Amino acid sequence: MVDFKYLNSPEGRREMAERIQKKKEESRAKEELEKKTICFTGHRPNKLGNCYSLTDEKSKYISKKLEPILIDLIEEESVERFISGGAIGFDQIAFWTVQGLKRTYYPHIKNIVAVPFKNQACKWTDNETQAWYQKMIDLADEVIYVDELPEYKVDGVAIGDYHVAKMQKRNEYMVDMSRIAIAAWDGTKGGTGNCVRYVRKTGKTLYTVKPQYDFELDVLYGING
């Protein structure tokens, strides 16, 4: 029950003013972090030329197409934080592209993985895929298990367990934390398409690299990007 008498007292007004100031400072800090952050979304290997191995030529080619875009964002847009979703395909290609830039040229950048749930890799049976995934988790500057965050929880599903809705919650978290999203998207329906629609809904800037056009870049500037 609200204590209006206390809120109208000098102590209550002072406490309320302090709360409002704290909220403003938290909002400004989030905005500043968001300005320096981008995220990735993209297709699985079957829509990217069957690049199931990170060491095959197709994966390396996609990485080479992505690299100059990231360099431009670092040098011209002051981007320092990169969030990828950890899944096989474009997510992991993006992570390792950022990691290469971090190791070689930009040690200050942060390479972050946002995992939809802790057991994401449990259905992947290939040993190489499992090994690369674990190495990614070990090297990441930060790992976020999105279903452990109250505002991104899927009701009725245990934390850590698989549920398809957690993939979109992970995507929404990444977009919410970012100023720009980079999507390897061919225009088809699916998880990447859902994420792209969310980017547009939130007014963030969208960089689309189109697999069907040799990963040609298209930029759609958002009102909040």
GROMACS .gro file of C-alpha atoms in nm:
model
  225
    1MET     CA    1   0.000   0.000   0.000
    2VAL     CA    2   0.137   0.342  -0.094
    3ASP     CA    3   0.221   0.564   0.202
    4PHE     CA    4   0.119   0.902   0.061
    5LYS     CA    5   0.193   1.077   0.387
    6TYR     CA    6   0.555   0.957   0.372
    7LEU     CA    7   0.589   1.041   0.002
    8ASN     CA    8   0.477   1.398   0.072
    9SER     CA    9   0.720   1.440   0.359
   10PRO     CA   10   1.067   1.594   0.302
   11GLU     CA   11   1.227   1.250   0.347
   12GLY     CA   12   0.985   1.088   0.103
   13ARG     CA   13   1.035   1.356  -0.162
   14ARG     CA   14   1.413   1.326  -0.124
   15GLU     CA   15   1.399   0.947  -0.159
   16MET     CA   16   1.180   0.974  -0.470
   17ALA     CA   17   1.415   1.230  -0.624
   18GLU     CA   18   1.708   0.998  -0.561
   19ARG     CA   19   1.523   0.706  -0.723
   20ILE     CA   20   1.443   0.913  -1.031
   21GLN     CA   21   1.803   1.030  -1.060
   22LYS     CA   22   1.928   0.673  -1.031
   23LYS     CA   23   1.690   0.561  -1.307
   24LYS     CA   24   1.812   0.842  -1.533
   25GLU     CA   25   2.177   0.748  -1.474
   26GLU     CA   26   2.105   0.381  -1.544
   27SER     CA   27   1.924   0.475  -1.866
   28ARG     CA   28   2.211   0.697  -1.983
   29ALA     CA   29   2.465   0.423  -1.908
   30LYS     CA   30   2.260   0.170  -2.108
   31GLU     CA   31   2.233   0.411  -2.401
   32GLU     CA   32   2.608   0.471  -2.403
   33LEU     CA   33   2.678   0.097  -2.398
   34GLU     CA   34   2.423   0.037  -2.672
   35LYS     CA   35   2.594   0.293  -2.899
   36LYS     CA   36   2.910   0.082  -2.888
   37THR     CA   37   2.739  -0.255  -2.946
   38ILE     CA   38   2.632  -0.456  -3.250
   39CYS     CA   39   2.483  -0.804  -3.275
   40PHE     CA   40   2.464  -1.078  -3.537
   41THR     CA   41   2.185  -1.296  -3.667
   42GLY     CA   42   2.194  -1.531  -3.962
   43HIS     CA   43   2.116  -1.859  -4.126
   44ARG     CA   44   2.232  -2.205  -4.033
   45PRO     CA   45   2.481  -2.380  -4.265
   46ASN     CA   46   2.218  -2.530  -4.497
   47LYS     CA   47   2.131  -2.180  -4.623
   48LEU     CA   48   2.493  -2.066  -4.641
   49GLY     CA   49   2.636  -2.317  -4.885
   50ASN     CA   50   2.647  -2.605  -4.634
   51CYS     CA   51   2.934  -2.451  -4.436
   52TYR     CA   52   2.906  -2.700  -4.149
   53SER     CA   53   3.278  -2.682  -4.071
   54LEU     CA   54   3.438  -2.355  -3.965
   55THR     CA   55   3.753  -2.463  -4.149
   56ASP     CA   56   3.595  -2.514  -4.490
   57GLU     CA   57   3.635  -2.265  -4.774
   58LYS     CA   58   3.276  -2.138  -4.761
   59SER     CA   59   3.303  -2.044  -4.393
   60LYS     CA   60   3.633  -1.868  -4.460
   61TYR     CA   61   3.481  -1.685  -4.757
   62ILE     CA   62   3.187  -1.556  -4.549
   63SER     CA   63   3.431  -1.441  -4.282
   64LYS     CA   64   3.634  -1.250  -4.541
   65LYS     CA   65   3.320  -1.076  -4.666
   66LEU     CA   66   3.224  -0.983  -4.309
   67GLU     CA   67   3.565  -0.863  -4.193
   68PRO     CA   68   3.580  -0.523  -4.375
   69ILE     CA   69   3.230  -0.438  -4.251
   70LEU     CA   70   3.342  -0.495  -3.892
   71ILE     CA   71   3.663  -0.299  -3.940
   72ASP     CA   72   3.463  -0.003  -4.069
   73LEU     CA   73   3.228  -0.022  -3.769
   74ILE     CA   74   3.521  -0.032  -3.527
   75GLU     CA   75   3.715   0.252  -3.689
   76GLU     CA   76   3.435   0.478  -3.813
   77GLU     CA   77   3.148   0.406  -3.572
   78SER     CA   78   3.350   0.340  -3.252
   79VAL     CA   79   3.190  -0.003  -3.205
   80GLU     CA   80   3.360  -0.201  -2.928
   81ARG     CA   81   3.115  -0.477  -2.834
   82PHE     CA   82   2.998  -0.764  -3.054
   83ILE     CA   83   2.723  -1.007  -2.951
   84SER     CA   84   2.669  -1.334  -3.137
   85GLY     CA   85   2.418  -1.608  -3.066
   86GLY     CA   86   2.647  -1.911  -3.059
   87ALA     CA   87   2.457  -2.133  -3.304
   88ILE     CA   88   2.624  -2.318  -3.591
   89GLY     CA   89   2.637  -2.124  -3.916
   90PHE     CA   90   2.661  -1.746  -3.933
   91ASP     CA   91   2.658  -1.698  -3.553
   92GLN     CA   92   2.982  -1.886  -3.505
   93ILE     CA   93   3.142  -1.750  -3.822
   94ALA     CA   94   3.074  -1.400  -3.689
   95PHE     CA   95   3.220  -1.486  -3.347
   96TRP     CA   96   3.544  -1.618  -3.494
   97THR     CA   97   3.573  -1.325  -3.734
   98VAL     CA   98   3.552  -1.085  -3.440
   99GLN     CA   99   3.797  -1.300  -3.245
  100GLY     CA  100   4.048  -1.279  -3.529
  101LEU     CA  101   4.022  -0.900  -3.536
  102LYS     CA  102   4.054  -0.885  -3.159
  103ARG     CA  103   4.364  -1.104  -3.161
  104THR     CA  104   4.535  -0.926  -3.451
  105TYR     CA  105   4.435  -0.559  -3.453
  106TYR     CA  106   4.184  -0.453  -3.188
  107PRO     CA  107   4.258  -0.608  -2.847
  108HIS     CA  108   4.017  -0.364  -2.677
  109ILE     CA  109   3.699  -0.499  -2.840
  110LYS     CA  110   3.468  -0.734  -2.651
  111ASN     CA  111   3.348  -1.060  -2.808
  112ILE     CA  112   3.029  -1.167  -2.633
  113VAL     CA  113   2.810  -1.475  -2.675
  114ALA     CA  114   2.439  -1.467  -2.587
  115VAL     CA  115   2.325  -1.828  -2.552
  116PRO     CA  116   1.949  -1.896  -2.553
  117PHE     CA  117   1.989  -2.163  -2.284
  118LYS     CA  118   2.282  -2.343  -2.124
  119ASN     CA  119   2.228  -2.675  -2.304
  120GLN     CA  120   2.216  -2.523  -2.653
  121ALA     CA  121   2.476  -2.765  -2.789
  122CYS     CA  122   2.313  -3.080  -2.649
  123LYS     CA  123   2.151  -3.176  -2.983
  124TRP     CA  124   2.468  -3.134  -3.188
  125THR     CA  125   2.622  -3.477  -3.235
  126ASP     CA  126   2.924  -3.383  -3.447
  127ASN     CA  127   3.245  -3.384  -3.243
  128GLU     CA  128   3.402  -3.098  -3.438
  129THR     CA  129   3.095  -2.879  -3.385
  130GLN     CA  130   3.097  -2.954  -3.012
  131ALA     CA  131   3.468  -2.874  -2.988
  132TRP     CA  132   3.438  -2.538  -3.166
  133TYR     CA  133   3.139  -2.447  -2.954
  134GLN     CA  134   3.320  -2.517  -2.628
  135LYS     CA  135   3.626  -2.327  -2.746
  136MET     CA  136   3.404  -2.030  -2.830
  137ILE     CA  137   3.245  -2.036  -2.483
  138ASP     CA  138   3.588  -2.056  -2.321
  139LEU     CA  139   3.729  -1.763  -2.523
  140ALA     CA  140   3.432  -1.527  -2.508
  141ASP     CA  141   3.479  -1.213  -2.302
  142GLU     CA  142   3.132  -1.272  -2.162
  143VAL     CA  143   2.868  -1.544  -2.192
  144ILE     CA  144   2.504  -1.457  -2.123
  145TYR     CA  145   2.249  -1.735  -2.072
  146VAL     CA  146   1.944  -1.543  -2.186
  147ASP     CA  147   1.676  -1.768  -2.035
  148GLU     CA  148   1.820  -1.689  -1.691
  149LEU     CA  149   1.724  -1.323  -1.731
  150PRO     CA  150   1.374  -1.264  -1.585
  151GLU     CA  151   1.258  -1.031  -1.864
  152TYR     CA  152   1.349  -1.290  -2.135
  153LYS     CA  153   1.223  -1.601  -1.960
  154VAL     CA  154   0.984  -1.837  -2.142
  155ASP     CA  155   0.696  -1.917  -1.911
  156GLY     CA  156   0.645  -2.282  -1.827
  157VAL     CA  157   0.991  -2.394  -1.947
  158ALA     CA  158   1.274  -2.475  -1.707
  159ILE     CA  159   1.590  -2.268  -1.721
  160GLY     CA  160   1.854  -2.451  -1.924
  161ASP     CA  161   1.607  -2.666  -2.119
  162TYR     CA  162   1.545  -2.651  -2.492
  163HIS     CA  163   1.245  -2.462  -2.628
  164VAL     CA  164   1.216  -2.305  -2.973
  165ALA     CA  165   1.075  -1.982  -2.824
  166LYS     CA  166   1.405  -1.929  -2.642
  167MET     CA  167   1.578  -1.871  -2.977
  168GLN     CA  168   1.364  -1.563  -3.045
  169LYS     CA  169   1.406  -1.443  -2.685
  170ARG     CA  170   1.784  -1.465  -2.737
  171ASN     CA  171   1.751  -1.264  -3.058
  172GLU     CA  172   1.539  -1.000  -2.886
  173TYR     CA  173   1.795  -0.968  -2.607
  174MET     CA  174   2.079  -0.916  -2.855
  175VAL     CA  175   1.886  -0.655  -3.052
  176ASP     CA  176   1.775  -0.475  -2.735
  177MET     CA  177   2.138  -0.444  -2.625
  178SER     CA  178   2.265  -0.320  -2.965
  179ARG     CA  179   2.259  -0.015  -3.190
  180ILE     CA  180   2.315  -0.214  -3.510
  181ALA     CA  181   2.228  -0.570  -3.614
  182ILE     CA  182   2.412  -0.754  -3.891
  183ALA     CA  183   2.200  -1.023  -4.057
  184ALA     CA  184   2.308  -1.289  -4.305
  185TRP     CA  185   1.957  -1.320  -4.448
  186ASP     CA  186   1.823  -1.431  -4.784
  187GLY     CA  187   1.474  -1.291  -4.730
  188THR     CA  188   1.311  -1.623  -4.637
  189LYS     CA  189   1.091  -1.699  -4.337
  190GLY     CA  190   1.241  -1.850  -4.024
  191GLY     CA  191   1.435  -1.753  -3.714
  192THR     CA  192   1.659  -1.504  -3.894
  193GLY     CA  193   1.359  -1.345  -4.063
  194ASN     CA  194   1.184  -1.314  -3.726
  195CYS     CA  195   1.491  -1.142  -3.582
  196VAL     CA  196   1.510  -0.903  -3.878
  197ARG     CA  197   1.146  -0.807  -3.823
  198TYR     CA  198   1.222  -0.737  -3.457
  199VAL     CA  199   1.517  -0.516  -3.555
  200ARG     CA  200   1.286  -0.313  -3.779
  201LYS     CA  201   1.019  -0.297  -3.507
  202THR     CA  202   1.267  -0.153  -3.256
  203GLY     CA  203   1.399   0.107  -3.499
  204LYS     CA  204   1.758  -0.018  -3.489
  205THR     CA  205   1.991  -0.001  -3.790
  206LEU     CA  206   2.003  -0.320  -3.997
  207TYR     CA  207   2.301  -0.435  -4.202
  208THR     CA  208   2.195  -0.723  -4.428
  209VAL     CA  209   2.456  -0.936  -4.605
  210LYS     CA  210   2.266  -1.128  -4.871
  211PRO     CA  211   2.381  -1.488  -4.931
  212GLN     CA  212   2.195  -1.505  -5.263
  213TYR     CA  213   2.392  -1.203  -5.392
  214ASP     CA  214   2.743  -1.302  -5.287
  215PHE     CA  215   2.690  -1.145  -4.943
  216GLU     CA  216   2.635  -0.799  -5.088
  217LEU     CA  217   2.574  -0.545  -4.811
  218ASP     CA  218   2.248  -0.352  -4.776
  219VAL     CA  219   2.201  -0.095  -4.497
  220LEU     CA  220   1.866   0.015  -4.359
  221TYR     CA  221   1.919   0.298  -4.111
  222GLY     CA  222   1.685   0.298  -3.816
  223ILE     CA  223   1.544   0.586  -3.616
  224ASN     CA  224   1.731   0.456  -3.309
  225GLY     CA  225   2.052   0.358  -3.489
   0.00000   0.00000   0.00000
